[in-house]
Coordinates of C-alpha atoms in Angstrom, one line a residue:
M1 CA 5.6 -14.5 40.7
N2 CA 8.7 -12.5 41.7
N3 CA 8.9 -8.7 42.0
E4 CA 10.5 -8.3 38.6
E5 CA 7.7 -10.3 36.9
K6 CA 5.1 -8.1 38.7
K7 CA 6.8 -5.0 37.5
T8 CA 6.9 -6.3 34.0
D9 CA 3.2 -7.2 34.1
R10 CA 2.3 -3.8 35.4
Y11 CA 4.4 -2.1 32.7
V12 CA 2.7 -4.2 29.9
E13 CA -0.7 -3.4 31.3
S14 CA -0.2 0.3 31.5
D15 CA 1.5 0.5 28.1
S16 CA -0.8 -1.8 26.2
N17 CA -3.2 0.8 24.9
P18 CA -6.1 -1.6 24.5
D19 CA -8.0 -1.8 21.2
P20 CA -11.1 0.4 21.6
I21 CA -13.4 -2.4 20.2
T22 CA -11.9 -5.7 21.3
G23 CA -10.1 -4.5 24.4
Q24 CA -7.0 -6.4 23.4
P25 CA -3.5 -4.8 23.9
G26 CA -1.7 -3.0 21.1
A27 CA -2.5 0.4 19.8
H28 CA -0.9 0.1 16.4
P29 CA -2.2 -3.2 15.0
V30 CA -1.3 -2.9 11.3
G31 CA 1.9 -0.9 11.1
T32 CA 4.4 -3.5 10.0
G33 CA 2.9 -4.1 6.6
I34 CA 3.8 -0.8 4.9
G35 CA 6.9 -0.6 2.8
A36 CA 9.7 1.9 3.2
A37 CA 9.4 3.1 -0.4
A38 CA 6.0 4.8 0.1
A39 CA 4.7 7.3 -2.3
G40 CA 1.0 8.0 -1.6
T41 CA -1.7 10.6 -0.9
I42 CA -2.3 13.9 0.6
G43 CA -5.5 15.9 0.4
T44 CA -8.2 18.3 1.6
V45 CA -7.8 20.8 4.4
I46 CA -5.0 19.7 6.7
G47 CA -5.5 19.4 10.5
A48 CA -9.3 19.0 10.3
A49 CA -11.4 16.0 9.6
G50 CA -11.8 16.0 5.8
G51 CA -15.3 15.7 4.5
P52 CA -16.4 12.4 3.0
V53 CA -16.9 13.7 -0.5
G54 CA -14.1 16.2 -0.5
A55 CA -11.4 16.1 -3.2
V56 CA -8.8 13.4 -2.7
V57 CA -5.4 14.6 -4.0
G58 CA -3.2 11.8 -5.4
A59 CA 0.5 10.9 -5.1
A60 CA 3.6 11.1 -3.0
I61 CA 2.8 11.3 0.7
G62 CA 5.8 9.1 1.2
S63 CA 8.0 11.9 -0.1
V64 CA 6.1 14.6 1.8
V65 CA 5.9 12.8 5.1
G66 CA 9.6 12.6 5.2
G67 CA 10.1 9.0 6.1
L68 CA 7.0 8.3 8.2
T69 CA 6.6 4.9 6.5
G70 CA 5.8 1.4 7.6
K71 CA 5.6 0.8 11.3
A72 CA 6.3 4.5 11.9
V73 CA 3.1 5.6 10.1
A74 CA 1.0 3.2 12.2
E75 CA 2.7 4.2 15.4
S76 CA 1.8 7.8 14.7
I77 CA -1.9 6.8 14.7
D78 CA -3.4 5.9 18.0
P79 CA -6.7 3.9 17.6
T80 CA -7.8 4.8 21.1
V81 CA -7.5 8.5 20.2
E82 CA -9.3 8.1 16.9
D83 CA -12.1 6.1 18.5
N84 CA -12.6 8.7 21.2
Y85 CA -12.5 11.5 18.6
W86 CA -15.2 10.0 16.5
R87 CA -17.3 9.0 19.4
E88 CA -17.4 12.6 20.4
N89 CA -17.8 14.1 16.9
Y90 CA -19.6 11.6 14.7
A91 CA -23.1 13.1 15.3
S92 CA -22.0 16.4 13.6
R93 CA -21.0 14.7 10.3
P94 CA -23.4 15.3 7.4
Y95 CA -23.9 11.6 6.6
I96 CA -25.1 10.7 10.1
T97 CA -28.9 10.2 10.5
P98 CA -30.6 10.8 13.9
D99 CA -31.6 7.2 14.2
R100 CA -28.0 6.0 14.2
T101 CA -25.6 5.7 17.2
Y102 CA -21.9 5.8 17.3
D103 CA -21.8 2.0 17.7
D104 CA -23.5 1.7 14.3
Y105 CA -20.6 3.5 12.7
Q106 CA -17.7 2.5 14.9
H107 CA -16.5 -0.3 12.5
A108 CA -16.6 2.1 9.5
Y109 CA -14.4 4.6 11.2
R110 CA -12.0 1.9 12.3
T111 CA -11.9 0.6 8.7
G112 CA -10.8 4.1 7.6
Y113 CA -8.0 4.8 10.1
E114 CA -6.7 1.3 10.1
G115 CA -6.9 1.3 6.3
F116 CA -4.7 4.3 6.1
S117 CA -2.1 2.6 8.4
R118 CA -2.0 -0.3 5.9
H119 CA -2.2 1.7 2.7
S120 CA -0.7 5.1 3.4
S121 CA 1.4 4.9 0.2
R122 CA -1.7 4.7 -2.0
P123 CA -4.6 7.2 -2.8
Y124 CA -8.0 6.5 -1.2
S125 CA -9.7 6.1 -4.6
E126 CA -7.4 3.2 -5.4
V127 CA -7.8 1.5 -2.0
E128 CA -11.5 2.0 -1.6
P129 CA -12.5 -1.3 -3.3
E130 CA -10.3 -3.2 -0.8
L131 CA -11.7 -1.3 2.1
K132 CA -15.2 -2.1 0.9
Q133 CA -14.3 -5.8 0.7
H134 CA -12.8 -5.7 4.2
Y135 CA -15.9 -4.0 5.6
E136 CA -18.4 -6.3 4.0
T137 CA -16.4 -9.4 4.9
N138 CA -16.0 -8.4 8.5
Y139 CA -19.0 -6.3 9.2
G140 CA -21.5 -7.4 6.7
A141 CA -24.2 -7.9 9.4
S142 CA -23.8 -4.3 10.5
K143 CA -26.9 -2.0 10.5
V144 CA -24.9 0.4 8.3
G145 CA -24.2 -1.0 4.8
W146 CA -21.3 0.0 2.7
N147 CA -23.2 2.7 0.8
Q148 CA -23.7 4.6 4.1
A149 CA -20.5 3.4 5.8
K150 CA -18.1 4.5 3.1
Y151 CA -18.5 8.2 4.1
A152 CA -17.4 7.5 7.6
V153 CA -14.6 5.3 6.3
Q154 CA -13.2 8.1 4.1
D155 CA -13.7 10.6 6.9
A156 CA -11.5 8.6 9.3
W157 CA -9.0 8.0 6.5
D158 CA -8.8 11.7 5.7
R159 CA -8.4 12.7 9.3
V160 CA -5.3 10.6 10.0
R161 CA -3.8 11.3 6.6
N162 CA -4.2 15.0 7.1
N163 CA -2.7 14.9 10.6
T164 CA 0.2 12.8 9.4
M165 CA 1.1 15.3 6.7
S166 CA 0.5 18.3 8.9
H167 CA 3.0 17.1 11.5
D168 CA 5.6 16.4 8.8
Q169 CA 5.3 19.8 7.2
E170 CA 5.5 21.5 10.6
D171 CA 8.6 19.6 11.5
Y172 CA 10.3 20.2 8.2
W173 CA 9.8 24.0 8.1
R174 CA 10.6 24.4 11.8
Q175 CA 14.0 22.8 11.0
H176 CA 14.7 24.6 7.7
Y177 CA 13.0 28.0 7.8
A178 CA 16.2 29.9 8.9
T179 CA 18.1 28.6 5.9
S180 CA 15.7 30.0 3.4
P181 CA 16.9 33.0 1.3
Y182 CA 13.9 35.1 2.4
Y183 CA 14.5 34.5 6.1
E184 CA 14.8 37.7 8.0
S185 CA 17.3 37.5 10.9
G186 CA 15.8 37.7 14.3
L187 CA 12.4 36.4 13.4
T188 CA 11.3 33.2 15.0
Y189 CA 9.7 30.2 13.3
E190 CA 6.4 31.1 15.0
V191 CA 6.3 34.3 12.8
Y192 CA 6.7 32.3 9.6
Q193 CA 4.5 29.3 10.7
P194 CA 1.2 30.7 9.4
A195 CA 2.7 31.4 6.0
Y196 CA 4.1 27.9 5.6
Q197 CA 0.8 26.4 6.8
L198 CA -1.2 28.5 4.3
G199 CA 1.1 27.2 1.6
Y200 CA 0.9 23.5 2.2
Q201 CA -2.8 23.6 3.1
G202 CA -3.5 25.8 0.1
Y203 CA -2.0 23.4 -2.3
S204 CA -4.3 20.7 -0.9
R205 CA -7.3 22.9 -1.3
Y206 CA -6.5 24.2 -4.7
E207 CA -4.7 21.2 -6.3
G208 CA -5.0 21.4 -10.0
R209 CA -4.8 25.2 -10.2
P210 CA -1.5 27.1 -10.8
Y211 CA -0.1 29.1 -7.9
E212 CA -0.3 32.3 -9.8
Q213 CA -4.0 31.9 -10.2
V214 CA -4.5 31.1 -6.5
E215 CA -2.2 33.6 -5.0
P216 CA -4.7 36.5 -4.7
E217 CA -7.0 34.2 -2.7
L218 CA -4.1 33.1 -0.5
R219 CA -3.1 36.7 0.1
Q220 CA -6.7 37.6 1.0
E221 CA -6.8 34.8 3.5
Y222 CA -3.4 35.6 5.0
E223 CA -4.2 39.3 5.4
R224 CA -7.6 38.5 6.9
N225 CA -6.2 36.1 9.5
Y226 CA -2.7 37.5 10.1
G227 CA -2.9 41.1 9.1
S228 CA -1.4 42.2 12.4
S229 CA 1.6 39.8 12.1
N230 CA 5.1 41.0 12.1
L231 CA 5.4 39.4 8.7
G232 CA 3.4 41.2 6.1
W233 CA 2.2 39.6 2.9
E234 CA 5.1 41.0 0.8
K235 CA 7.5 39.0 3.0
A236 CA 5.2 36.1 3.9
K237 CA 4.4 35.3 0.3
Y238 CA 7.8 33.7 -0.2
A239 CA 7.2 31.2 2.6
V240 CA 3.7 30.5 1.3
R241 CA 5.1 29.7 -2.2
D242 CA 8.0 27.6 -0.7
A243 CA 5.6 25.4 1.2
W244 CA 3.2 25.1 -1.8
D245 CA 6.1 24.1 -4.0
R246 CA 7.5 21.5 -1.6
V247 CA 4.2 19.6 -1.7
K248 CA 3.7 20.1 -5.4
N249 CA 7.2 18.9 -6.2
A250 CA 6.9 15.8 -4.0
M251 CA 3.6 14.9 -5.7
H252 CA 4.9 15.2 -9.2
R253 CA 8.2 13.3 -8.8

């Protein structure tokens, strides 16, 4: 083997990002199967692992995520990171019983985050029967049957979905905040960021309720958490509404 071949082998080994279960190279195993015309799901509180029985909001993540479709969606999801996250946090989830280990649930979590990579353009409720079939076909001998595993599956799905949307919203508003009519010259994005975040997270939490009904609760939350901000509610509310409307409009196209 010549020096160039050795260098190539070392590069492949260091960049292979082995599968957490099989040890095989390739961190993003299912990314190529998602179409570019995605229009799918967002939901529950963004940036945190959504609960297994939380509300699932339907429609239009393809529009909201701003082009993170197909291979790009999968490449934004690192199975090794997800596996490590759930290994460290599974025991705190409400559906886990003391007699179960992480290994008992590992395949369920994997089914969830890989499932989102394959089906990010569709709501979880629509995909669940296929995930059930996949789980029972491949892991039917597991100690954890589908009726218990399904909570972990949705938990893992929700986590990667929420993180994907959160990154997109952050990127969008960071690029566009200064062109908004309510922008105040001299203020940085970091000043506006909590307001935007409250808006797009708020829509996910309160989906189905009109903004006018929810605004008092959003205001209370903003003033409780960011009362000392340079951006008081009377100015922040425009950014909150803007972020809320962006998600709402994408979902109802």
